[in-house]
Short mmCIF file of N, CA and C in Angstrom, two decimals:
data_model
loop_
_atom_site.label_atom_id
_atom_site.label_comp_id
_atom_site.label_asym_id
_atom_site.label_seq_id
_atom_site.Cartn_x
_atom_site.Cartn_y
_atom_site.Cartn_z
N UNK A 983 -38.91 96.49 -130.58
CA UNK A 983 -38.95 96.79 -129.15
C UNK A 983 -40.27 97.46 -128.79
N UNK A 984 -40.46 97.38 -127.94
CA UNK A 984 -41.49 97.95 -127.12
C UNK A 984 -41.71 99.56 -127.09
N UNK A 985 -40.67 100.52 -127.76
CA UNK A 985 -40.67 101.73 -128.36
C UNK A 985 -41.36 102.07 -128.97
N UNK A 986 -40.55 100.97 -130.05
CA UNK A 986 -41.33 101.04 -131.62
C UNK A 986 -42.37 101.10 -131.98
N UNK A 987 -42.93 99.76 -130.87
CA UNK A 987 -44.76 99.84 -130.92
C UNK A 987 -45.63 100.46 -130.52
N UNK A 988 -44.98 101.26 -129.76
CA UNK A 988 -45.56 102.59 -129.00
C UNK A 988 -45.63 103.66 -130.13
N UNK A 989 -44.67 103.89 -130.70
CA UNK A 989 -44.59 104.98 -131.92
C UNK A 989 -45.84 104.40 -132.76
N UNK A 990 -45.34 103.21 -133.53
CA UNK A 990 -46.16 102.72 -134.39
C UNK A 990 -47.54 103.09 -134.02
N UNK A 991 -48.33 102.76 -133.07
CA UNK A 991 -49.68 102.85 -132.68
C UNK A 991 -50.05 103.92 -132.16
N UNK A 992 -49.18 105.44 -132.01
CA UNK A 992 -49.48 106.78 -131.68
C UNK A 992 -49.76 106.75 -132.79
N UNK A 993 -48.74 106.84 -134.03
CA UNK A 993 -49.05 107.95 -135.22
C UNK A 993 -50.13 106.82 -136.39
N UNK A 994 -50.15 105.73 -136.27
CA UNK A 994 -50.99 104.89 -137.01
C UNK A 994 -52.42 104.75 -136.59
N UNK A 995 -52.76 105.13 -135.48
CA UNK A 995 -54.47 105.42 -134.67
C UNK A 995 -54.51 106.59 -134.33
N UNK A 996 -53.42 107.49 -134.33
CA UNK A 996 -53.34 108.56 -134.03
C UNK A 996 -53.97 109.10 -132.18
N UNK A 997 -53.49 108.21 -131.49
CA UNK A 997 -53.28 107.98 -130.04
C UNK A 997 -52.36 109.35 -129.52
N UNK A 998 -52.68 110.00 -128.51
CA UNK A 998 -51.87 110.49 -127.68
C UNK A 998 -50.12 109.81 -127.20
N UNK A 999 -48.79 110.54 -127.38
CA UNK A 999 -47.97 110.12 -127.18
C UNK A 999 -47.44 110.65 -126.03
N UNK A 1000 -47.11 110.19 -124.92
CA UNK A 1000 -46.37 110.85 -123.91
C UNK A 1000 -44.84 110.02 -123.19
N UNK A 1001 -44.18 111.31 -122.70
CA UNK A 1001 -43.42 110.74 -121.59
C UNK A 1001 -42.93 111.19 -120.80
N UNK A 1002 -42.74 110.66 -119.64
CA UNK A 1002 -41.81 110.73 -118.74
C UNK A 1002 -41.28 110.46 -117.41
N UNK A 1003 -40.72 111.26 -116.86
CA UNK A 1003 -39.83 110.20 -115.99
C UNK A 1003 -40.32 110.56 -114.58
N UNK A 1004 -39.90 109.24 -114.10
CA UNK A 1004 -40.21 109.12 -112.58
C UNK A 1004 -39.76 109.69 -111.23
N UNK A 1005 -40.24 110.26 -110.88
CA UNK A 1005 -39.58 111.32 -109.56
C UNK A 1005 -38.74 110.54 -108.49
N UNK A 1006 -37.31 110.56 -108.47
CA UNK A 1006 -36.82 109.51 -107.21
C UNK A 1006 -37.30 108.66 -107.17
N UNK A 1007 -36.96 107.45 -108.46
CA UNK A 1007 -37.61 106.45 -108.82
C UNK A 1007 -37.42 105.08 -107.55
N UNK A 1008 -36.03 105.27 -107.55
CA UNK A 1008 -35.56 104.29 -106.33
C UNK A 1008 -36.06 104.37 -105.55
N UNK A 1009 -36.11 105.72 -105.13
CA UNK A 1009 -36.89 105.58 -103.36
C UNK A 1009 -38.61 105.44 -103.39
N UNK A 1010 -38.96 105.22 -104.87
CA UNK A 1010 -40.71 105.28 -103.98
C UNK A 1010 -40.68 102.95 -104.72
N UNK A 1011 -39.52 102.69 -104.75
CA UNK A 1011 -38.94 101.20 -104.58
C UNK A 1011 -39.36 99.93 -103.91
N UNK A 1012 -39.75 100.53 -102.57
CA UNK A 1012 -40.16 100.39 -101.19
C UNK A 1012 -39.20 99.14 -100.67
N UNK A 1013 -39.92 98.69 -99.69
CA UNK A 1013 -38.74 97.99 -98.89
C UNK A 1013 -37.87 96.36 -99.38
N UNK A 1014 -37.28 96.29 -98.90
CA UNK A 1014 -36.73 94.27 -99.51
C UNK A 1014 -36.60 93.72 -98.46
N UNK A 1015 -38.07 92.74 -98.42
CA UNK A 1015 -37.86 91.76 -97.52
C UNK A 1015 -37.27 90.88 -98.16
N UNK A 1016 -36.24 90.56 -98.69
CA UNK A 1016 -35.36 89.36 -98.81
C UNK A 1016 -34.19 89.76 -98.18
N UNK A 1017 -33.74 91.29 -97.60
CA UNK A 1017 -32.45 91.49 -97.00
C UNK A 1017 -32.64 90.65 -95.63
N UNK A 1018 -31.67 89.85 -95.18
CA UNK A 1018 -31.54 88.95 -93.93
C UNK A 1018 -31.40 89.93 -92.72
N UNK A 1019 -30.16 91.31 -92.81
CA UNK A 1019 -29.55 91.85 -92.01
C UNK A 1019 -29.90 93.07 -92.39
N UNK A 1020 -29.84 93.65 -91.56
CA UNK A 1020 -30.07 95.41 -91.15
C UNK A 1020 -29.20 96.15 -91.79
N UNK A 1021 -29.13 96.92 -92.55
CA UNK A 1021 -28.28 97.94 -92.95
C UNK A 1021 -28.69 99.85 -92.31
N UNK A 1022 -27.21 100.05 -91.76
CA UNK A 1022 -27.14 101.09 -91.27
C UNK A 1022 -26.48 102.22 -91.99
N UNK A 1023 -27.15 103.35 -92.02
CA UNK A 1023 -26.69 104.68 -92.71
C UNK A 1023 -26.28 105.59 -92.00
N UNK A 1024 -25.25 106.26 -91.78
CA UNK A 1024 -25.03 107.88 -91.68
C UNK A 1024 -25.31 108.73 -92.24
N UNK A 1025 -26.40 109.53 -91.35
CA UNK A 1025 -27.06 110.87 -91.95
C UNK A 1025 -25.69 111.97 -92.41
N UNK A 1026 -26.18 112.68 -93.22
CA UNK A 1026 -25.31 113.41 -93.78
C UNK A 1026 -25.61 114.66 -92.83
N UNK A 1027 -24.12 115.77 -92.85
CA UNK A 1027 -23.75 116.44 -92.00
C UNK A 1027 -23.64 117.31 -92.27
N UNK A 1028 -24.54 118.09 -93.86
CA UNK A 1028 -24.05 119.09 -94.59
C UNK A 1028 -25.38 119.69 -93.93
N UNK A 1029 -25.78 121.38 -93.51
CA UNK A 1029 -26.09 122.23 -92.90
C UNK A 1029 -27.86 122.21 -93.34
N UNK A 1030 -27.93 122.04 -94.98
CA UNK A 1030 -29.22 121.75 -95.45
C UNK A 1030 -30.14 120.55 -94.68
N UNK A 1031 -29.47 119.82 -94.68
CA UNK A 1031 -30.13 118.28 -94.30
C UNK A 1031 -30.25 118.72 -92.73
N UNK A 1032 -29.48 119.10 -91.97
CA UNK A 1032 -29.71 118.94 -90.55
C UNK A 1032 -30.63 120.60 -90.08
N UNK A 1033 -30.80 121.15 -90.94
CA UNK A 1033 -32.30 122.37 -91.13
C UNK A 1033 -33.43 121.83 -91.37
N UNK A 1034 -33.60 120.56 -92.13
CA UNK A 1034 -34.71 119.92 -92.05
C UNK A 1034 -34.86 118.56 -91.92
N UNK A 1035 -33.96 118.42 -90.99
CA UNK A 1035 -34.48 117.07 -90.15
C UNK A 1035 -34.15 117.14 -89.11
N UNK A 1036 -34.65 116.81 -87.97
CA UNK A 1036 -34.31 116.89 -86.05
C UNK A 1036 -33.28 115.80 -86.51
N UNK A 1037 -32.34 115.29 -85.97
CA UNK A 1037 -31.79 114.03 -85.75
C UNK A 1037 -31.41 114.47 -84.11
N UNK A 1038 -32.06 115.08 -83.73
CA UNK A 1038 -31.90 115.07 -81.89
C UNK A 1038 -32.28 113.54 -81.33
N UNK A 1039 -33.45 113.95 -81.64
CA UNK A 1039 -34.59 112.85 -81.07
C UNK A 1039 -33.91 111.27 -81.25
N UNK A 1040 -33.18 110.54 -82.60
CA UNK A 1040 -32.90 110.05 -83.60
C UNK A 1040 -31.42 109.36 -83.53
N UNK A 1041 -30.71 110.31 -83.29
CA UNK A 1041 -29.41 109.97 -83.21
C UNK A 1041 -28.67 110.35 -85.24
N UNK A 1042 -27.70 109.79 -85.05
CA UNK A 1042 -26.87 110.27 -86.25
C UNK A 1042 -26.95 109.10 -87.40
N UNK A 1043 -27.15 107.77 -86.74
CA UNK A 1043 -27.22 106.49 -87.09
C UNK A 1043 -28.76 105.75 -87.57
N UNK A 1044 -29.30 105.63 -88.95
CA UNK A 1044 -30.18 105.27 -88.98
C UNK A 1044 -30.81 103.73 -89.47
N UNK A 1045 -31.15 102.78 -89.38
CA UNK A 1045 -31.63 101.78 -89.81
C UNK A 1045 -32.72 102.11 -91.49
N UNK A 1046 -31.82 101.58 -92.48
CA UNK A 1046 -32.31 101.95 -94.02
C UNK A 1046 -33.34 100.45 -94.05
N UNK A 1047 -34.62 100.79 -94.06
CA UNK A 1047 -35.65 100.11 -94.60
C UNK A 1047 -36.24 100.03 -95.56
N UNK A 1048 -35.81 100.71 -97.13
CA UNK A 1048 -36.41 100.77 -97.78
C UNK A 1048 -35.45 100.54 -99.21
N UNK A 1049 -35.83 101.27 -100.25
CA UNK A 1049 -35.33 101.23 -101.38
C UNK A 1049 -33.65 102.81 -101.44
N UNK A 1050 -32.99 102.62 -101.54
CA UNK A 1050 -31.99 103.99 -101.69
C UNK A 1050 -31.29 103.16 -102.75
N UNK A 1051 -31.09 104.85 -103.62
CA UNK A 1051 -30.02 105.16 -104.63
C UNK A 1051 -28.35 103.86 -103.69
N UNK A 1052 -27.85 103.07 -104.62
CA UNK A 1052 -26.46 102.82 -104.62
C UNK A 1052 -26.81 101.53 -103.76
N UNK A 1053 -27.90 101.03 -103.42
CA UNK A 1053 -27.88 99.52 -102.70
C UNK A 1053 -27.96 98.42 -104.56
N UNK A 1054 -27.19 97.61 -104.02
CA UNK A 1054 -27.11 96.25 -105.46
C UNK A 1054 -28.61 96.29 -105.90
N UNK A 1055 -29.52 95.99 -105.12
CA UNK A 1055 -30.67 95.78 -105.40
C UNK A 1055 -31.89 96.43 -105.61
N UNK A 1056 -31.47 98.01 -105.57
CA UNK A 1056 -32.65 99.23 -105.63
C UNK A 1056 -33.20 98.81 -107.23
N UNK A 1057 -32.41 98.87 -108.41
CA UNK A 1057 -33.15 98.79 -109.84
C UNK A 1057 -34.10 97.71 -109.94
N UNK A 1058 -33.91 96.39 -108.89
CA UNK A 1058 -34.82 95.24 -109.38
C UNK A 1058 -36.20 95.67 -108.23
N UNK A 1059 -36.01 96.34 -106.95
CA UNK A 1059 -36.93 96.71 -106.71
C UNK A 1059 -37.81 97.72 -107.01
N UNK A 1060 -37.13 98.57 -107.59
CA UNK A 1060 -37.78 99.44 -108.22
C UNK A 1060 -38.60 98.89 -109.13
N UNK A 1061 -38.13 97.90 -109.86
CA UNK A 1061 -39.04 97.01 -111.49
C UNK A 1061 -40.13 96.48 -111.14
N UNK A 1062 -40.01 95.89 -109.83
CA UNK A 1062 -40.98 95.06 -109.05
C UNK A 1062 -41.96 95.88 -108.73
N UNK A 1063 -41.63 97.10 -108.13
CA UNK A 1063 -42.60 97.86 -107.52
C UNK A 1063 -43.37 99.09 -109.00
N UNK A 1064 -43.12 99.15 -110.20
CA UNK A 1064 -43.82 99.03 -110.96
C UNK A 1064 -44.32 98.02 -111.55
N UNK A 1065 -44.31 96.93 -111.74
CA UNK A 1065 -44.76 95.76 -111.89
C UNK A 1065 -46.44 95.72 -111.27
N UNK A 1066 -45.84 96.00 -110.15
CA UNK A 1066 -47.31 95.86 -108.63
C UNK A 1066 -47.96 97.25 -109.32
N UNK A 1067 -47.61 98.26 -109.07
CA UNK A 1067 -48.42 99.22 -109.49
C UNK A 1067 -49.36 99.12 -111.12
N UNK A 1068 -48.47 98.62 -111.94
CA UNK A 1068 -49.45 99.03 -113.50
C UNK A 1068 -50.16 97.84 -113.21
N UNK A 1069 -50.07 96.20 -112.60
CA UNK A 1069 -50.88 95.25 -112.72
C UNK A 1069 -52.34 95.82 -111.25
N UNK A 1070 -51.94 96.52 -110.47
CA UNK A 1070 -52.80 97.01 -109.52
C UNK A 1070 -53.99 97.87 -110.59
N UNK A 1071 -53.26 98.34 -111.40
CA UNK A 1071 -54.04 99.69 -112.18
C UNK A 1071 -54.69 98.92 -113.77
N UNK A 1072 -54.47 97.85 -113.31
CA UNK A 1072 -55.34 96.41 -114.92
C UNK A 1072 -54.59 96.35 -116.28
N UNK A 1073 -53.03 97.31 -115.83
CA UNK A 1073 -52.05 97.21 -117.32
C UNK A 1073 -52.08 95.84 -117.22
N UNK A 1074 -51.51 94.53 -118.28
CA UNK A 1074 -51.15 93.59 -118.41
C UNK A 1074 -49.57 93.44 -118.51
N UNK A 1075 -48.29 92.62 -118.80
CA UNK A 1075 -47.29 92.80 -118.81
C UNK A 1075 -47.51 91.98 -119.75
N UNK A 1076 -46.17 92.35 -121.21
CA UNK A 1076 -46.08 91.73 -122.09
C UNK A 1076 -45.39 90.29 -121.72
N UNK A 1077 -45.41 89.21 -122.45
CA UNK A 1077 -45.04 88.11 -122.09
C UNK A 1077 -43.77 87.79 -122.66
N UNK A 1078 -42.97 88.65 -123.17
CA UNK A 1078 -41.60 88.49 -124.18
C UNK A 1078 -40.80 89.95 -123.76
N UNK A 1079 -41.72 90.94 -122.93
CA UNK A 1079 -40.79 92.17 -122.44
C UNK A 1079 -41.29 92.37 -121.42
N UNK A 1080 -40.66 92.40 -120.12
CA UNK A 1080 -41.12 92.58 -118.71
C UNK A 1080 -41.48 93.92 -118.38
N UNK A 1081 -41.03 94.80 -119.15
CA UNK A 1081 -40.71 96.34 -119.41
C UNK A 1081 -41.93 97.03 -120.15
N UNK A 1082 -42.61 96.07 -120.83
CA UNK A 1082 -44.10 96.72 -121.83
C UNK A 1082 -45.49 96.16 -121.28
N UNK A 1083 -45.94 97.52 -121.49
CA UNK A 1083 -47.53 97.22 -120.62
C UNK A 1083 -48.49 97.41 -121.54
N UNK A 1084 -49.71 96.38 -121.76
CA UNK A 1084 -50.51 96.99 -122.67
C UNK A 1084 -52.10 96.87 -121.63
N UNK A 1085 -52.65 98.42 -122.00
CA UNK A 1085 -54.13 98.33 -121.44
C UNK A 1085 -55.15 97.93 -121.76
N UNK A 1086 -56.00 96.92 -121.58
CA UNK A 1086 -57.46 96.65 -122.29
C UNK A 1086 -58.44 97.07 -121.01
N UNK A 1087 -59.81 97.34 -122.45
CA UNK A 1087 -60.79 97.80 -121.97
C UNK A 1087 -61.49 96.43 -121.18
N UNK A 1088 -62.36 96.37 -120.83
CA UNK A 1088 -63.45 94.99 -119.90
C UNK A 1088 -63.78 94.66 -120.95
N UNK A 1089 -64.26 94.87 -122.38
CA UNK A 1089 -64.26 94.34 -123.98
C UNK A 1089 -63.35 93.92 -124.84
N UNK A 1090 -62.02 94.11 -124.20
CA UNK A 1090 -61.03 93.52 -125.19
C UNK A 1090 -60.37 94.52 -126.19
N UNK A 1091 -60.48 95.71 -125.81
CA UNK A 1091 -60.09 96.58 -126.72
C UNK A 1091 -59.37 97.10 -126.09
N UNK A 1092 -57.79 97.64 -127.19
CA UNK A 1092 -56.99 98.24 -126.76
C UNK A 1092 -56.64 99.38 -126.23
N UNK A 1093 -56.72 99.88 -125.08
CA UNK A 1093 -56.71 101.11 -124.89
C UNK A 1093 -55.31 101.92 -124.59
N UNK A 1094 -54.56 101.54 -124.18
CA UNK A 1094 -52.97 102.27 -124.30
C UNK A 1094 -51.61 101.24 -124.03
N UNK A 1095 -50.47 101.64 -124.46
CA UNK A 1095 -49.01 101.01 -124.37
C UNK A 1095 -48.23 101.74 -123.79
N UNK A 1096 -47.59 101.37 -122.75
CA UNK A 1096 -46.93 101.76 -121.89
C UNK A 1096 -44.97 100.77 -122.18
N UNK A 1097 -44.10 101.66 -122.03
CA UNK A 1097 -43.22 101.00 -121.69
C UNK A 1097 -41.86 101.83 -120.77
N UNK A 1098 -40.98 100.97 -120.28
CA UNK A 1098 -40.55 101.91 -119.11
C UNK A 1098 -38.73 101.53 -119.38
N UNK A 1099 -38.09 102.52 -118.54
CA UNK A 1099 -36.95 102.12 -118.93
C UNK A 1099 -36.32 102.97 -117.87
N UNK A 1100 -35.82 101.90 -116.88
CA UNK A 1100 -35.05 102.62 -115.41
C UNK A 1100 -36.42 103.54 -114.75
N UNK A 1101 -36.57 104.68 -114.70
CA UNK A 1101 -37.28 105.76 -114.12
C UNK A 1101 -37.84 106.64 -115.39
N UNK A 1102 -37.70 106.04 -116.86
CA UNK A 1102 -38.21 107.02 -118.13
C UNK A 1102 -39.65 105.88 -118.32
N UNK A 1103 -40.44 106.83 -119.02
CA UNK A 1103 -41.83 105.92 -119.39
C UNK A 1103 -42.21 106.47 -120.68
N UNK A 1104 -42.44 105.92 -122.03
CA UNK A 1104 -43.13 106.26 -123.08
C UNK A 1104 -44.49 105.12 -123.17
N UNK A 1105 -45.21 106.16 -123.69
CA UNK A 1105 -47.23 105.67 -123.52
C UNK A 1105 -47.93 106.16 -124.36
N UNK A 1106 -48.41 105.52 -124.87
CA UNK A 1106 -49.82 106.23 -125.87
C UNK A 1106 -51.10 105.88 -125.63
N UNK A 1107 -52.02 106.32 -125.56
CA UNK A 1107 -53.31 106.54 -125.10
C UNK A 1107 -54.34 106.42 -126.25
N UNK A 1108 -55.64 105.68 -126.68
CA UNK A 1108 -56.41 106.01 -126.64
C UNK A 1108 -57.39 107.53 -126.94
N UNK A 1109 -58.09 107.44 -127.21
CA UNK A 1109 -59.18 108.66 -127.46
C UNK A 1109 -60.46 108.25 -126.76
N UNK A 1110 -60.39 107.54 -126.58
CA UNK A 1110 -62.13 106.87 -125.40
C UNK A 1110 -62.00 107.41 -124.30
N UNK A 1111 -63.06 107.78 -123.48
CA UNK A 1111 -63.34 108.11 -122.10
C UNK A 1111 -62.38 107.11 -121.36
N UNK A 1112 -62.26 105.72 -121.18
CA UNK A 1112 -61.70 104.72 -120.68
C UNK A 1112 -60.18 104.62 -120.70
N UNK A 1113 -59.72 105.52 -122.01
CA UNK A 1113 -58.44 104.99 -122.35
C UNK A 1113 -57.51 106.63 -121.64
N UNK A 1114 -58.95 107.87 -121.82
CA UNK A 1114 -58.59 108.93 -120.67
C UNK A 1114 -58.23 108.08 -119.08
N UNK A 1115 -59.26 107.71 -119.01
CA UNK A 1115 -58.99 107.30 -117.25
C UNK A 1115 -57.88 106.41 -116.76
N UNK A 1116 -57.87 105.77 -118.07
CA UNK A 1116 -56.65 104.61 -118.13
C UNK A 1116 -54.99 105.49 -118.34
N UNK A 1117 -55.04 106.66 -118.69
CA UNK A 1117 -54.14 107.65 -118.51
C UNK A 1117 -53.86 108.28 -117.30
N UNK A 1118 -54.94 108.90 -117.09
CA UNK A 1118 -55.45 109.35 -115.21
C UNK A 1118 -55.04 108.18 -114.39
N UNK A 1119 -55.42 107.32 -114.55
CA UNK A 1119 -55.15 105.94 -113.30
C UNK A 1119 -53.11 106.00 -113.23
N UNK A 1120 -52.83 106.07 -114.52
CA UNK A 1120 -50.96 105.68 -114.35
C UNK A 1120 -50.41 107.15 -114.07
N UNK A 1121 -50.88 108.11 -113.90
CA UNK A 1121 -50.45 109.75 -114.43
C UNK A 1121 -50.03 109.44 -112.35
N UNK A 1122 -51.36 108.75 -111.69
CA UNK A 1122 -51.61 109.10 -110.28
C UNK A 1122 -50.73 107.83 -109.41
N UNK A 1123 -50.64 106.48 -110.72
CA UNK A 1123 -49.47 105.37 -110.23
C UNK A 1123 -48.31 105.98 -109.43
N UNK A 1124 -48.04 107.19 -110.13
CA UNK A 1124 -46.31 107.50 -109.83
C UNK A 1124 -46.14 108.79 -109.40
N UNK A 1125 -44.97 109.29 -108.66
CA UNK A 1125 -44.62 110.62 -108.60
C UNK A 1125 -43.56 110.67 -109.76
N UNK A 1126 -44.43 111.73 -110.82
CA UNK A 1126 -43.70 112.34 -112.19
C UNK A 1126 -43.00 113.74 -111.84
N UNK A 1127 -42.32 113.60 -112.57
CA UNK A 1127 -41.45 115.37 -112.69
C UNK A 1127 -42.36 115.77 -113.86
N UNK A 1128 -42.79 115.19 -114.81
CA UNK A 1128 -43.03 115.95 -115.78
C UNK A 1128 -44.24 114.71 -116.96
N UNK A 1129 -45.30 115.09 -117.33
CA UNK A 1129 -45.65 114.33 -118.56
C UNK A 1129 -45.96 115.20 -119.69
N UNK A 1130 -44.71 114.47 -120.80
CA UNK A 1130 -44.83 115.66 -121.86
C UNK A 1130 -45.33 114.59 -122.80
N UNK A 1131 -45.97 115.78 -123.97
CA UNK A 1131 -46.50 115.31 -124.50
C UNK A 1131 -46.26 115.53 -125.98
N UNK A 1132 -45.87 114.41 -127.24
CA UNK A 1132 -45.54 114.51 -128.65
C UNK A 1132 -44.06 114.81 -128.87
N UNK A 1133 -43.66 115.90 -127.98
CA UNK A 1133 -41.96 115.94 -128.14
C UNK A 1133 -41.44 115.90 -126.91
N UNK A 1134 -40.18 114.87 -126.66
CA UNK A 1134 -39.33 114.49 -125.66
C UNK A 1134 -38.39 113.90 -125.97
N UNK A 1135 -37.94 113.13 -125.32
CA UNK A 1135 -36.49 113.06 -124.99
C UNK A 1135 -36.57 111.57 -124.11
N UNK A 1136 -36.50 110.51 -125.04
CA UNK A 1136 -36.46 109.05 -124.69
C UNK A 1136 -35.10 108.04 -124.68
N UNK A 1137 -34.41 107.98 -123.26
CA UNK A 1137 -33.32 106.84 -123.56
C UNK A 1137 -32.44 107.51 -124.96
N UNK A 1138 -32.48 108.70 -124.65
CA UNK A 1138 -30.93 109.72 -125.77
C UNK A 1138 -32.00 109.77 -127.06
N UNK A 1139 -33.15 109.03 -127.37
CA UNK A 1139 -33.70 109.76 -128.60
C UNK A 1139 -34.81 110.63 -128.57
N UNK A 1140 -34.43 111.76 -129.34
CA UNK A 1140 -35.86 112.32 -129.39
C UNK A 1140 -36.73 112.16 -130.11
N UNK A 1141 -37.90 112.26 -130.13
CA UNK A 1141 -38.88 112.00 -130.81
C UNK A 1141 -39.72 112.85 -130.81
N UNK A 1142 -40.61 113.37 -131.62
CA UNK A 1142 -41.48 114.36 -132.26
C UNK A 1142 -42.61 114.27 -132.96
N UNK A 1143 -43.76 113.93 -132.77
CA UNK A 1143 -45.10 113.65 -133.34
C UNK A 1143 -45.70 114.96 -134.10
N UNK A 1144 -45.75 114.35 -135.23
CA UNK A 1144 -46.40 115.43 -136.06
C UNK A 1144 -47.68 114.50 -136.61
N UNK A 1145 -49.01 115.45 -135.89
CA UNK A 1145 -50.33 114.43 -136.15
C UNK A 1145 -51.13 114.92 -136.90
N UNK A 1146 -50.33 116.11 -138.56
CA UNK A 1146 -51.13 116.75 -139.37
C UNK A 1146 -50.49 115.58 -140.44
N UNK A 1147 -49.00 115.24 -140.84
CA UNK A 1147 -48.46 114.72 -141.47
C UNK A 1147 -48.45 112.54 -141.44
N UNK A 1148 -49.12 112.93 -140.01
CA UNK A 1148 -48.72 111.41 -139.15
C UNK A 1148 -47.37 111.22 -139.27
N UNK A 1149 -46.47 111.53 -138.83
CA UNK A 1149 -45.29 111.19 -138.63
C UNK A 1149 -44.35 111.41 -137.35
N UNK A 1150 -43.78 110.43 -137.33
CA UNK A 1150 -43.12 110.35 -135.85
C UNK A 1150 -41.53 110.36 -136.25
N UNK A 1151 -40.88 111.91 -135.87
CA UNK A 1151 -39.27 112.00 -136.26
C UNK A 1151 -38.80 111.78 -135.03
N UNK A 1152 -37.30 110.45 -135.03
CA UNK A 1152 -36.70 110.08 -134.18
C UNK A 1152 -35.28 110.07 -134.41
N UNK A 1153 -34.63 110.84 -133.59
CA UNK A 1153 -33.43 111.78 -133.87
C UNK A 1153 -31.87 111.45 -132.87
N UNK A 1154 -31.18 110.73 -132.96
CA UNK A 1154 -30.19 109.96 -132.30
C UNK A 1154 -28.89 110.80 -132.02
N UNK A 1155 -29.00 112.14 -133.11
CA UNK A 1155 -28.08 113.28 -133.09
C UNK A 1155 -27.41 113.70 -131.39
N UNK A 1156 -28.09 114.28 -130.68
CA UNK A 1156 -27.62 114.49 -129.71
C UNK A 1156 -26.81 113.74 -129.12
N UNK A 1157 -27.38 112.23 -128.31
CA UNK A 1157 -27.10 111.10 -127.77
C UNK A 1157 -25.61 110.64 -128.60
N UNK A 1158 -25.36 111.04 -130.03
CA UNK A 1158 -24.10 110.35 -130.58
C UNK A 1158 -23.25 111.67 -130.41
N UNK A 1159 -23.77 113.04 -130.39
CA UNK A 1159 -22.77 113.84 -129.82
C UNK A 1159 -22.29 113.99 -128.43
N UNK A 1160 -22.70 113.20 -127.46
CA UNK A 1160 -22.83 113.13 -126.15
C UNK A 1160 -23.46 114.88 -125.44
N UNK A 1161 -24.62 115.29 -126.03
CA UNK A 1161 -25.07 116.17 -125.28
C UNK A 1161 -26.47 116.14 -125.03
#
């Protein structure tokens, strides 16, 4: 999988390993022009939400144009709309995983692997000026909560880069205890 090769080529070039996840992945989704018909929402009525939003002006009733949590079709737009972003930013998409991105330099050289999973992202980077910027360019693709780096927490496994030993420990413990 597209994990694996990410691991493999952190601790075997000894590449930067990172990850993580995407801030309200659905909603930065953007819109589906393939919906025919309008879908309408009711704003919520709990005391927070109506402190920071007028719905005077607005009414109670809103026309949903975009990507939201719980529509059939938010996960495939969401895929799409990273798709557009890493090919905007010169990732390539693997041709056997829609989900794995690999970066080349304007020479043909590899500069980082990217792969994604729902709103989680594991990536390894490079040591070149290029394969920095090529980090910088995807860091600014997305709104992140967080990019950690060597130890995290991937799809229930963790993983742990140790780059005195080269070794990459991947740990399934938690995820089979359900915590």
């Amino acid at each position: 999988t597209g994990f694996h090769l990410i691991l493999l080529f952190a601790i075997s070039r000894g590449w930067s390993l990172h990850c993580s996840d995407c801030s309200s992945a659905f909603l930065q989704g953007g819109a589906a022009p393939e919906r025919p018909e309008a879908i309408f929402g009711r704003l919520p009525q709990d005391p927070i939400f109506s402190a920071a939003v007028d719905t005077s002006a607005h009414g109670n009733i809103w026309v949903i144009v975009g990507s939201v949590y719980g529509l059939v079709n938010s996960p495939r737009l969401w895929h799409k709309e990273v798709v557009r972003r890493m090919l905007a930013a010169r990732w390539v998409q693997h041709s056997l995983d829609p989900a794995f991105f690999l970066r080349w330099s304007d020479g043909g050289v590899l500069l980082a692997l990217a792969g994604i999973h729902v709103d989680d992202m594991v990536s390894c980077f490079g040591t070149s000026p290029e394969a920095r910027s090529a980090k910088q360019a995807l860091q600014d693709a997305f709104e992140w909560s967080e990019f950690k780096t060597d130890e995290f927490i991937y799809c229930g496994r963790s993983a742990k880069a140790g780059r005195l030993n080269k070794a990459i420990v991947v740990n399934v413990q938690n995820f089979i205890n359900g915590t």
